[in-house]
Coordinates of C-alpha atoms and ligand atoms in Angstrom, one line a residue:
M233 CA 95.9 89.8 111.6
C234 CA 98.5 92.3 112.8
G235 CA 101.5 92.5 115.1
F236 CA 103.5 95.2 116.6
I237 CA 106.7 96.1 118.4
G238 CA 107.6 99.1 120.4
Y239 CA 111.2 100.0 121.5
T240 CA 112.8 102.4 124.0
G241 CA 116.5 102.3 124.8
A242 CA 120.0 103.4 123.6
A243 CA 120.0 101.6 120.3
C244 CA 118.6 102.9 117.0
A245 CA 114.8 102.5 117.4
L246 CA 114.3 102.4 113.6
D247 CA 116.6 99.4 113.1
T248 CA 115.2 97.6 116.1
I249 CA 111.6 98.1 114.9
L250 CA 112.3 97.0 111.4
D251 CA 114.0 93.9 112.7
G252 CA 111.1 93.2 115.0
L253 CA 108.6 93.6 112.1
S254 CA 110.5 91.2 110.0
K255 CA 109.9 88.5 112.7
L256 CA 106.2 89.5 112.9
E257 CA 105.6 89.2 109.1
Y258 CA 103.8 85.9 109.5
R259 CA 101.1 87.9 111.3
G260 CA 100.5 90.0 108.1
Y261 CA 102.8 91.6 105.7
D262 CA 100.8 93.7 103.3
V263 CA 100.9 96.9 105.2
S264 CA 103.6 98.1 107.6
G265 CA 104.6 101.3 109.3
L266 CA 106.3 102.9 112.2
S267 CA 106.2 106.0 114.4
L268 CA 109.3 107.4 116.1
L269 CA 109.7 110.1 118.8
L270 CA 112.2 112.6 117.5
D271 CA 113.0 116.1 118.8
G272 CA 109.7 116.4 120.6
Q273 CA 107.7 115.3 117.6
I274 CA 106.2 112.0 116.3
E275 CA 107.4 111.0 112.8
T276 CA 105.3 108.4 111.1
L277 CA 106.3 106.4 108.1
Q278 CA 104.1 103.9 106.3
G279 CA 104.7 101.5 103.5
E280 CA 103.1 98.5 101.8
R281 CA 105.3 95.5 102.4
L282 CA 108.3 95.7 104.8
P283 CA 110.9 96.2 102.0
S284 CA 109.1 99.3 100.8
L285 CA 108.9 100.7 104.3
T286 CA 112.7 99.9 104.7
E287 CA 113.4 101.8 101.5
R288 CA 111.4 104.8 102.5
A289 CA 113.2 104.8 105.9
A290 CA 116.6 104.8 104.2
L291 CA 115.7 108.0 102.4
Q292 CA 115.3 109.8 105.8
P293 CA 118.6 109.2 107.7
Q294 CA 117.6 111.6 110.5
L295 CA 115.1 109.0 111.6
R296 CA 118.0 106.9 112.9
Q297 CA 118.5 109.4 115.7
S298 CA 115.3 108.3 117.4
L299 CA 115.6 106.0 120.4
C300 CA 111.9 105.4 121.0
G301 CA 109.2 104.2 118.6
I302 CA 106.5 101.7 117.6
G303 CA 105.9 99.8 114.5
G304 CA 103.2 97.5 113.2
T305 CA 102.5 95.1 110.3
R306 CA 99.1 93.8 109.1
W307 CA 97.4 91.9 106.4
A308 CA 95.9 93.7 103.4
P309 CA 93.3 96.3 103.9
P310 CA 89.7 95.3 103.1
H311 CA 88.7 95.3 99.4
G312 CA 88.1 98.8 98.1
A313 CA 90.3 100.5 100.7
N314 CA 93.8 101.7 99.9
W315 CA 96.7 100.8 102.1
E316 CA 97.5 104.3 103.0
S317 CA 94.1 104.8 104.7
C318 CA 94.5 101.5 106.6
G319 CA 98.2 102.1 107.5
V320 CA 99.7 101.4 110.8
P321 CA 100.4 103.1 113.1
H322 CA 97.7 105.7 113.3
A323 CA 98.8 109.2 114.5
T324 CA 97.0 112.2 115.8
S325 CA 98.8 115.5 116.7
R326 CA 99.3 114.2 120.2
L327 CA 100.0 110.5 119.9
A328 CA 100.6 107.5 117.7
L329 CA 99.1 104.1 118.2
V330 CA 99.5 100.6 116.8
H331 CA 97.1 97.7 117.7
S332 CA 96.6 94.0 117.2
G333 CA 93.4 92.2 117.4
I334 CA 89.9 93.3 116.7
L335 CA 87.7 96.0 118.2
E336 CA 84.1 94.8 118.3
N337 CA 82.5 98.1 118.9
S338 CA 84.5 100.3 116.6
R339 CA 81.5 101.4 114.7
E340 CA 79.7 102.6 117.9
L341 CA 82.9 104.4 119.0
R342 CA 83.3 106.0 115.6
E343 CA 79.8 107.4 115.9
L344 CA 80.5 108.7 119.4
L345 CA 83.8 110.3 118.2
E346 CA 82.1 111.8 115.2
G347 CA 79.7 113.4 117.6
K348 CA 82.6 115.0 119.3
G349 CA 83.9 116.5 116.0
Y350 CA 86.5 113.8 115.0
T351 CA 86.6 112.9 111.4
F352 CA 87.9 109.6 110.0
Q353 CA 90.0 108.9 106.9
S354 CA 89.7 105.1 107.1
K355 CA 87.6 102.2 108.3
S356 CA 90.4 100.9 110.4
D357 CA 90.1 100.0 114.1
C358 CA 93.5 101.5 114.6
E359 CA 92.2 105.0 113.7
V360 CA 89.2 104.5 116.0
A361 CA 91.5 103.5 118.9
A362 CA 93.9 106.3 118.3
K363 CA 91.2 109.0 118.1
L364 CA 89.4 107.5 121.2
L365 CA 92.6 107.8 123.2
D366 CA 93.2 111.3 121.8
S367 CA 89.8 112.3 123.0
L368 CA 90.5 111.0 126.5
Y369 CA 94.0 112.3 126.9
A370 CA 94.5 115.2 129.2
G371 CA 98.2 114.8 130.1
D372 CA 97.9 111.5 132.1
P373 CA 98.5 108.5 129.8
V374 CA 97.6 105.9 132.4
K375 CA 94.3 107.5 133.1
A376 CA 93.5 107.9 129.4
L377 CA 94.5 104.2 128.7
A378 CA 92.4 103.0 131.6
Q379 CA 89.4 105.0 130.4
A380 CA 89.9 103.8 126.8
D381 CA 90.1 100.2 128.0
S382 CA 86.8 100.5 129.8
M383 CA 85.2 101.7 126.5
L384 CA 86.8 99.3 124.0
E385 CA 85.2 95.9 123.4
G386 CA 86.8 93.0 121.7
S387 CA 90.2 91.5 122.0
Y388 CA 93.1 93.8 121.3
A389 CA 96.5 95.1 122.4
L390 CA 97.7 98.6 122.0
A391 CA 101.1 100.3 122.0
V392 CA 101.2 104.1 122.2
L393 CA 103.6 107.0 122.0
F394 CA 102.6 110.4 123.4
V395 CA 104.3 113.4 122.0
D396 CA 104.7 115.0 125.4
Q397 CA 106.1 111.8 127.1
P398 CA 109.7 111.5 125.8
E399 CA 111.4 108.1 125.5
T400 CA 108.3 106.4 127.0
L401 CA 106.0 103.7 125.6
Y402 CA 102.6 102.8 126.9
G403 CA 100.5 99.8 126.3
I404 CA 97.3 97.9 127.4
G405 CA 95.5 94.8 126.2
K406 CA 92.4 92.7 126.6
S407 CA 92.2 89.0 125.6
S408 CA 95.1 89.5 123.2
P409 CA 98.7 88.9 123.9
L410 CA 100.9 91.8 125.1
A411 CA 104.3 91.4 126.5
I412 CA 107.1 93.6 127.8
G413 CA 110.6 92.5 126.8
L414 CA 113.3 93.3 129.4
G415 CA 116.7 94.2 128.0
E416 CA 119.8 95.8 129.4
G417 CA 119.0 99.6 129.4
E418 CA 116.3 99.0 126.8
S419 CA 112.8 97.6 126.8
F420 CA 110.3 96.4 124.3
L421 CA 106.5 96.2 124.0
V422 CA 105.3 93.5 121.7
S423 CA 102.1 91.8 120.6
D424 CA 104.0 88.5 120.2
C425 CA 107.2 87.3 121.9
S426 CA 108.6 86.2 118.5
A427 CA 109.5 89.9 117.9
L428 CA 111.9 89.7 120.9
L429 CA 114.1 87.0 119.4
G430 CA 117.7 88.1 119.1
H431 CA 117.1 90.9 121.7
T432 CA 116.0 89.3 125.0
Q433 CA 114.4 86.2 126.3
K434 CA 113.2 87.9 129.5
Y435 CA 109.6 89.2 129.5
Y436 CA 106.5 90.0 131.4
A437 CA 103.2 88.8 130.1
L438 CA 100.5 91.4 130.7
E439 CA 97.1 90.5 131.9
D440 CA 93.9 92.1 130.8
G441 CA 93.7 95.8 131.9
E442 CA 97.3 96.0 133.0
I443 CA 99.0 99.1 131.8
A444 CA 102.6 99.0 130.6
C445 CA 104.8 102.1 131.1
L446 CA 108.3 101.6 129.6
S447 CA 111.3 103.9 129.6
P448 CA 114.9 102.7 128.9
H449 CA 115.7 102.1 132.6
Q450 CA 112.4 101.6 134.1
V451 CA 109.5 99.3 133.4
Q452 CA 106.3 99.6 135.3
V453 CA 103.1 97.6 135.2
L454 CA 100.2 99.5 136.7
D455 CA 96.6 98.8 137.3
S456 CA 93.8 101.0 136.1
E457 CA 94.2 103.2 139.3
G458 CA 97.9 103.7 138.6
H459 CA 99.0 101.3 141.3
L460 CA 102.2 99.3 140.7
R461 CA 101.7 95.6 140.1
S462 CA 104.4 93.0 140.7
K463 CA 105.1 90.7 137.8
E464 CA 106.8 87.4 137.4
C465 CA 109.6 87.6 134.9
K466 CA 109.4 84.8 132.3
T467 CA 111.9 83.3 130.0
A468 CA 110.9 82.9 126.3
C469 CA 111.8 79.8 124.6
K470 CA 114.2 80.2 121.6
D471 CA 112.1 78.0 119.5
L472 CA 109.5 80.2 117.8
W473 CA 107.0 77.4 117.3
K474 CA 107.2 76.4 120.9
I475 CA 106.4 79.9 121.9
Q476 CA 103.4 80.0 119.7
K477 CA 102.2 76.6 120.7
G478 CA 102.0 77.7 124.3
E479 CA 100.7 75.0 126.7
Y480 CA 99.5 72.7 123.9
D481 CA 101.3 69.6 122.6
H482 CA 100.1 70.3 119.1
F483 CA 98.9 73.1 117.0
M484 CA 95.8 71.1 116.1
L485 CA 94.7 71.0 119.7
K486 CA 95.5 74.7 120.2
E487 CA 93.5 75.6 117.1
I488 CA 90.5 73.4 118.2
C489 CA 90.6 75.2 121.6
E490 CA 90.7 78.6 120.0
Q491 CA 87.5 78.2 118.2
T492 CA 85.3 80.3 120.5
S493 CA 87.5 83.2 120.3
V494 CA 88.1 83.1 116.5
L495 CA 84.4 82.8 115.9
T496 CA 83.9 85.8 118.1
H497 CA 86.6 87.8 116.3
T498 CA 85.1 86.9 112.9
L499 CA 81.5 87.5 113.7
R500 CA 81.2 90.3 116.3
P501 CA 82.5 93.0 113.9
R502 CA 79.8 91.8 111.5
I503 CA 77.0 92.2 113.9
Y504 CA 75.5 95.6 114.4
K505 CA 72.5 96.3 116.6
G506 CA 71.8 92.6 116.7
L507 CA 71.7 92.1 112.9
P508 CA 74.3 90.9 110.3
S509 CA 76.2 93.8 108.8
F510 CA 78.9 93.4 106.1
E511 CA 80.0 97.0 106.1
M512 CA 83.6 96.1 106.9
D513 CA 83.6 93.9 103.8
A514 CA 82.7 96.8 101.5
L515 CA 80.0 94.7 99.8
P516 CA 77.6 96.8 97.6
E517 CA 74.4 97.9 99.3
D518 CA 72.2 95.7 97.1
F519 CA 74.6 92.7 97.3
F520 CA 72.2 90.3 99.1
T521 CA 69.2 91.1 96.9
R522 CA 71.1 90.7 93.6
Y523 CA 71.3 86.9 93.3
T524 CA 68.7 84.2 92.8
Q525 CA 71.0 81.3 93.4
I526 CA 74.5 80.5 94.7
H527 CA 77.1 78.0 93.5
V528 CA 79.8 77.1 96.0
I529 CA 83.2 75.9 94.8
A530 CA 85.7 74.5 97.2
C531 CA 87.9 71.6 98.1
G532 CA 88.2 69.3 101.2
T533 CA 87.2 70.8 104.4
A534 CA 86.2 74.1 102.8
M535 CA 83.8 72.1 100.6
H536 CA 82.2 70.5 103.7
A537 CA 81.7 74.0 105.1
G538 CA 80.1 75.0 101.8
T539 CA 77.8 71.9 102.0
L540 CA 76.6 72.9 105.4
G541 CA 76.2 76.5 104.1
K542 CA 73.9 75.2 101.4
D543 CA 71.6 73.9 104.0
F544 CA 71.7 77.1 106.0
I545 CA 71.0 79.3 103.0
E546 CA 68.3 77.0 101.6
T547 CA 66.6 76.6 105.0
L548 CA 66.7 80.3 105.9
A549 CA 66.6 82.2 102.6
H550 CA 65.0 79.5 100.3
L551 CA 67.6 80.3 97.7
P552 CA 68.9 77.3 95.7
V553 CA 72.5 76.5 96.4
T554 CA 74.7 74.1 94.4
V555 CA 78.0 72.8 95.8
S556 CA 80.8 71.6 93.5
L557 CA 84.1 70.2 94.1
A558 CA 86.4 72.7 92.6
S559 CA 88.7 69.9 91.3
E560 CA 85.7 68.7 89.2
F561 CA 84.1 72.0 88.3
R562 CA 87.3 73.4 86.8
F563 CA 87.4 70.7 84.1
R564 CA 83.7 70.8 83.2
E565 CA 81.8 73.2 81.2
P566 CA 79.4 74.1 83.9
V567 CA 76.1 75.9 83.2
I568 CA 75.9 78.9 85.5
P569 CA 72.7 80.8 85.0
K570 CA 72.6 84.6 85.2
G571 CA 71.9 85.9 88.6
T572 CA 74.2 83.2 90.2
L573 CA 76.7 84.2 92.8
V574 CA 79.7 81.9 92.7
L575 CA 81.2 81.5 96.2
A576 CA 84.7 80.2 96.5
I577 CA 85.6 79.0 100.0
S578 CA 89.2 78.5 100.9
Q579 CA 91.3 78.8 104.0
S580 CA 94.6 79.5 102.2
G581 CA 93.1 81.4 99.2
E582 CA 95.8 79.6 97.2
T583 CA 94.3 76.2 96.4
T584 CA 95.0 75.6 92.7
D585 CA 91.8 73.7 92.0
T586 CA 89.6 76.4 93.6
L587 CA 91.5 79.2 91.9
A588 CA 91.0 77.4 88.5
A589 CA 87.3 76.9 89.2
L590 CA 87.0 80.6 90.1
S591 CA 88.6 81.5 86.8
V592 CA 86.1 79.2 85.0
A593 CA 83.3 81.0 86.8
K594 CA 84.7 84.4 86.0
S595 CA 85.0 83.5 82.3
Q596 CA 81.2 83.1 82.3
G597 CA 80.7 86.6 83.5
V598 CA 79.0 85.9 86.8
D599 CA 79.8 87.6 90.1
T600 CA 82.3 85.9 92.4
L601 CA 82.8 86.1 96.1
A602 CA 85.8 84.6 97.9
M603 CA 85.6 83.5 101.5
V604 CA 89.2 83.2 102.5
N605 CA 91.2 83.2 105.7
V606 CA 94.5 84.5 104.4
P607 CA 94.2 88.1 103.5
G608 CA 96.1 89.2 100.5
S609 CA 95.9 85.6 99.0
T610 CA 95.4 85.2 95.3
M611 CA 91.8 84.2 95.6
A612 CA 91.0 87.3 97.7
W613 CA 92.3 89.5 94.9
Q614 CA 90.9 87.5 92.0
A615 CA 87.3 87.4 93.2
D616 CA 85.0 90.4 92.7
Y617 CA 84.2 90.5 96.4
V618 CA 85.8 89.0 99.5
L619 CA 84.7 88.0 103.0
Y620 CA 87.7 87.4 105.2
T621 CA 87.4 84.8 108.0
H622 CA 89.6 86.0 110.8
A623 CA 90.8 82.7 112.2
G624 CA 94.4 83.8 112.2
P625 CA 97.2 81.6 110.9
E626 CA 96.2 78.0 110.9
I627 CA 99.4 76.0 111.3
S628 CA 98.2 72.5 111.6
V629 CA 97.6 70.9 108.2
A630 CA 94.2 69.5 109.4
S631 CA 91.8 72.4 109.2
T632 CA 89.8 73.0 112.3
K633 CA 89.3 76.6 113.3
A634 CA 89.4 77.8 109.7
F635 CA 86.4 75.4 109.0
M636 CA 84.6 76.7 112.1
V637 CA 84.8 80.4 111.0
Q638 CA 83.7 79.4 107.4
V639 CA 80.7 77.8 109.0
G640 CA 80.2 80.9 111.2
V641 CA 80.3 83.4 108.3
L642 CA 78.0 81.1 106.3
Y643 CA 75.4 81.4 109.0
L644 CA 75.6 85.2 108.8
V645 CA 75.4 85.1 105.1
A646 CA 72.3 82.9 105.2
I647 CA 70.6 85.2 107.7
E648 CA 71.4 88.2 105.5
F649 CA 70.1 86.5 102.3
A650 CA 67.0 85.6 104.2
R651 CA 66.4 89.2 105.3
A652 CA 67.2 90.5 101.9
H653 CA 64.7 88.1 100.2
G654 CA 61.9 88.8 102.7
R655 CA 62.1 85.4 104.4
M656 CA 62.9 86.9 107.8
D657 CA 62.0 90.1 109.4
D658 CA 64.5 91.9 111.7
A659 CA 63.1 90.3 114.9
Q660 CA 63.5 86.8 113.4
A661 CA 67.0 87.6 112.2
R662 CA 67.9 88.9 115.7
D663 CA 66.6 85.7 117.3
T664 CA 68.5 83.5 114.8
L665 CA 71.7 85.4 115.4
Q666 CA 71.2 85.1 119.1
S667 CA 70.9 81.3 118.7
L668 CA 74.1 81.4 116.7
L669 CA 75.9 83.3 119.5
E670 CA 74.5 80.8 122.0
A671 CA 75.9 77.9 119.9
I672 CA 79.3 79.6 120.0
G673 CA 79.0 79.9 123.7
S674 CA 78.4 76.1 123.9
I675 CA 81.8 75.2 122.5
G676 CA 83.3 75.2 126.0
Q677 CA 80.9 72.4 127.1
V678 CA 82.4 70.2 124.4
L679 CA 86.0 71.1 125.2
N680 CA 85.2 70.2 128.8
Q681 CA 84.6 66.6 127.7
K682 CA 88.1 66.2 126.3
E683 CA 88.9 63.4 128.7
L684 CA 85.8 61.4 127.8
I685 CA 86.6 61.9 124.1
R686 CA 90.2 60.9 124.6
Q687 CA 89.0 57.6 126.2
Q688 CA 86.7 56.9 123.2
A689 CA 89.6 57.7 120.8
K690 CA 91.7 55.1 122.4
E691 CA 89.2 52.5 121.3
I692 CA 89.2 53.7 117.8
A693 CA 93.0 53.9 117.5
P694 CA 93.6 50.2 116.8
V695 CA 91.0 49.8 114.0
E696 CA 91.8 49.7 110.4
S697 CA 88.6 50.9 108.9
I698 CA 85.6 52.9 110.2
F699 CA 82.3 54.4 109.1
Y700 CA 80.9 57.8 110.0
I701 CA 77.2 58.1 109.5
G702 CA 74.6 60.9 109.9
R703 CA 71.4 62.4 108.4
G704 CA 70.5 65.9 107.4
L705 CA 73.1 68.4 108.5
D706 CA 74.9 65.6 110.3
W707 CA 75.8 64.0 107.0
P708 CA 78.1 66.8 105.7
M709 CA 79.3 67.2 109.3
M710 CA 80.3 63.5 109.2
M711 CA 82.1 63.9 105.8
E712 CA 84.2 66.5 107.6
G713 CA 84.6 64.3 110.8
S714 CA 85.7 61.4 108.7
L715 CA 88.1 63.5 106.6
K716 CA 89.6 64.8 109.8
L717 CA 90.1 61.3 111.2
K718 CA 91.6 59.8 108.1
E719 CA 94.1 62.7 107.4
V720 CA 95.6 62.7 110.9
T721 CA 95.3 59.0 111.9
Y722 CA 95.7 57.3 108.5
I723 CA 92.7 55.0 109.4
H724 CA 90.5 54.3 106.5
S725 CA 87.3 56.1 107.1
E726 CA 84.1 56.5 105.1
A727 CA 81.3 58.9 105.6
Y728 CA 77.8 57.8 104.7
A729 CA 74.3 59.3 104.7
A730 CA 72.9 57.0 107.4
G731 CA 69.7 56.3 105.4
E732 CA 71.8 55.1 102.5
F733 CA 73.8 52.7 104.6
K734 CA 71.3 49.9 104.2
H735 CA 71.5 50.2 100.5
G736 CA 74.9 48.5 100.3
A737 CA 77.5 49.4 102.9
I738 CA 75.8 47.6 105.7
S739 CA 77.1 44.4 104.2
L740 CA 80.5 45.4 105.6
V741 CA 79.3 45.4 109.1
A742 CA 80.6 42.3 110.9
P743 CA 81.2 41.8 114.6
G744 CA 83.5 44.5 115.9
M745 CA 83.1 46.8 112.9
P746 CA 83.4 50.4 114.3
V747 CA 80.9 53.0 113.4
V748 CA 80.6 56.6 114.6
A749 CA 77.0 57.9 114.5
L750 CA 76.1 61.5 114.8
A751 CA 72.5 62.2 115.9
T752 CA 72.0 65.9 116.5
Q753 CA 69.0 66.7 114.3
Q754 CA 65.9 66.5 116.5
K755 CA 63.5 65.5 113.7
L756 CA 65.8 62.7 112.5
I757 CA 66.8 61.1 115.8
P758 CA 64.2 58.3 115.5
Q759 CA 65.7 57.3 112.1
M760 CA 69.2 57.6 113.4
L761 CA 68.4 55.4 116.4
D762 CA 67.0 52.8 114.1
N763 CA 70.3 52.9 112.1
I764 CA 72.3 52.5 115.2
R765 CA 70.2 49.5 116.4
E766 CA 70.6 47.8 113.0
I767 CA 74.3 48.1 113.1
S768 CA 74.5 47.0 116.8
A769 CA 72.3 44.0 116.0
R770 CA 74.9 42.9 113.5
G771 CA 77.8 43.2 116.0
G772 CA 78.9 46.6 114.9
R773 CA 80.5 48.8 117.7
V774 CA 78.8 52.2 117.5
L775 CA 80.1 55.3 119.2
T776 CA 77.1 57.7 119.3
L777 CA 77.5 61.5 119.4
C778 CA 74.1 63.0 120.1
R779 CA 72.3 65.9 121.6
R780 CA 72.0 65.6 125.4
S781 CA 68.2 65.3 125.2
A782 CA 68.2 62.3 122.8
A783 CA 66.5 59.4 124.4
I784 CA 69.2 56.8 124.0
D785 CA 69.1 53.5 125.9
D786 CA 71.6 52.4 128.6
E787 CA 73.6 50.2 126.2
M788 CA 74.0 53.1 123.7
S789 CA 75.0 55.5 126.4
K790 CA 78.0 53.4 127.4
H791 CA 79.6 54.6 124.2
A792 CA 78.2 58.0 123.8
I793 CA 79.4 61.6 123.7
L794 CA 76.6 64.0 124.7
L795 CA 76.4 67.4 123.0
P796 CA 74.7 70.6 124.1
D797 CA 71.0 71.0 123.1
L798 CA 70.7 73.7 120.5
D799 CA 68.4 74.5 117.6
D800 CA 69.1 71.8 114.9
L801 CA 70.5 74.4 112.6
F802 CA 73.4 75.2 115.0
M803 CA 74.3 71.7 116.1
P804 CA 77.2 71.5 113.6
I805 CA 79.1 73.9 115.9
P806 CA 79.4 71.6 119.0
A807 CA 79.4 68.5 116.7
A808 CA 82.5 69.8 114.8
V809 CA 84.4 70.4 118.0
A810 CA 83.7 66.8 119.3
L811 CA 84.6 65.3 115.9
Q812 CA 87.9 67.3 115.7
L813 CA 88.8 66.2 119.2
L814 CA 88.0 62.6 118.4
A815 CA 90.3 62.7 115.4
Y816 CA 93.0 64.5 117.3
Y817 CA 93.1 62.1 120.3
T818 CA 93.0 59.1 118.0
A819 CA 96.0 60.4 116.1
V820 CA 97.8 61.1 119.4
A821 CA 97.0 57.5 120.6
K822 CA 98.5 56.2 117.4
G823 CA 101.6 58.3 117.8
R824 CA 101.0 60.1 114.5
D825 CA 102.7 63.3 113.3
V826 CA 99.5 65.2 114.1
D827 CA 100.3 68.7 112.7
T828 CA 102.1 67.6 109.6
P829 CA 100.5 64.3 108.4
R830 CA 102.4 62.4 105.7
N831 CA 101.7 63.3 102.0
L832 CA 99.8 66.4 102.8
T833 CA 100.6 70.1 102.6
K834 CA 98.7 73.0 104.1
A835 CA 97.8 74.6 100.7
V836 CA 97.5 72.3 97.7
T837 CA 99.0 74.5 95.1
E838 CA 99.8 72.0 92.3
Ligands
M6R932 O1 93.1 76.2 101.7 P1 91.8 75.5 101.3 O2 90.7 75.7 102.2 O3 91.4 75.9 99.9 O4 92.2 74.0 101.3 C1 91.3 73.1 100.8 C2 91.7 71.7 101.3 O5 92.9 71.3 100.8 C3 91.8 71.6 102.8 O6 90.5 71.9 103.4 C4 92.1 70.2 103.3 O7 91.1 69.3 103.0 C5 92.4 70.2 104.8 N1 93.8 69.8 105.0 C6 91.6 69.3 105.6 O8 91.8 69.4 106.9

């Protein structure tokens, strides 16, 4: 995660940028920096956290003369890299650039630029974007930006200073927010409107490919040919949360709807030539061949992701995987054989139980890998290795998109273990990865069924207690669906392996008893249909979520949500989205405090 602000006007650019960065710190605060145009030169200053940058700036009072500059802030650099080499902005002799978002083809571009004689000091996307632009710049910033935009893949926004363009800022973006703040005799270029708070509420939101050209008294938005575009001036809301929530009523819904893009951001940079690649994570070359088994430790939703991951790794790589609740593991004396990789999964990277379990594992001398969403979190630093999931800040207490990216990275990890252990050749790995990308592409089909899911949710809202059942991969998926429902609706909900239901719990089924059944696993559909019929025969009310091709009868289809048809292994992706929406709309129907349910906190740190 990263954010930036650019300023040009009559005020001190340094102060304005430092103020803007303080408002962007929630987008990352481990590395910050700024570049200022001063006396026909670009002065760049980098620091770790913002206070250290501010202290460094105070030692150079001449910087306060500058009236035009850019600054950025970002999460920690990847393991093994120092912050200087990942610093923002990145400057060449002719320009300085800050960016937000992720470049998906940075490796290909790096190779291209190396072929042209450029050398790189870091692995950062920012350096690649800066050097690409430098290579294209021949005195016309608009032309160079348009060309760069046609070569960059991913979702990003850039803000740029050119040494020979005094007092002027340039920017461009693709699938990533970029806005121009309109002040009196000053203007701003920001990756996030929250940086404008206290300066101006008036702004233009840039669309993909539009080029911003800002000087103190003139703001122009141009197309790639350099033609002026007319823009509608918008007024930002003073309430930061409302700005960030955009068109959505709740963060939970926003985060559910972001899942295609966060999965793409997380996975695309880890796919190279159609195969998994963990180069950006600085894992040792032999990492995936080193281990003979894996032990996952996690809590709550992260543990459910780990349980799905167990299935992916065992199915694809045939490596045994154990999953432990971190809250139990930490108080046991677990036997962890040599050759085990302990994998801690956590959105926050701060969950006390998972941290304590990680420390137990470390005390046994085995290698540890953290899969975390919050870079710079304690877990990321304590584990030997780290894989960041790039879901961005997850505001809603109920985890949705963070779960999805954990699942996404676990698929990649499983494929890579399978390759490394000779269970898959490259062609098979490419096909499997392609199926994963298709599964990600199917999320939209589930989101399009929001209205149907909302109707089903209204029927669940009045109940006091409910069962969630599934078999195979659908069982851990239902553990997650059930947790989601109970935490945001306060309805008592229990997840059961469907085959186990008749060994006891079925005695609770009386007329009207609600049950949600997930039937996505092709080979287990006959058994699931039997379960559904048994429950219906006793008067239970079953809502069935199943793959579109499942042969359900007319009666069942009256209460069914149909999911896209994918390989069994990838059905958790659309199923998760449907279950999240079901929980969300049930909570809304009950008038619950969706984003901040009672008694819960985002990170359980006690
Ligand atoms: O930050 P973590 O992933 O370590 O958090 C673990 C659980 O507390 C978390 O997943 C919790 O279950 C969620 N609120 C569920 O939506």
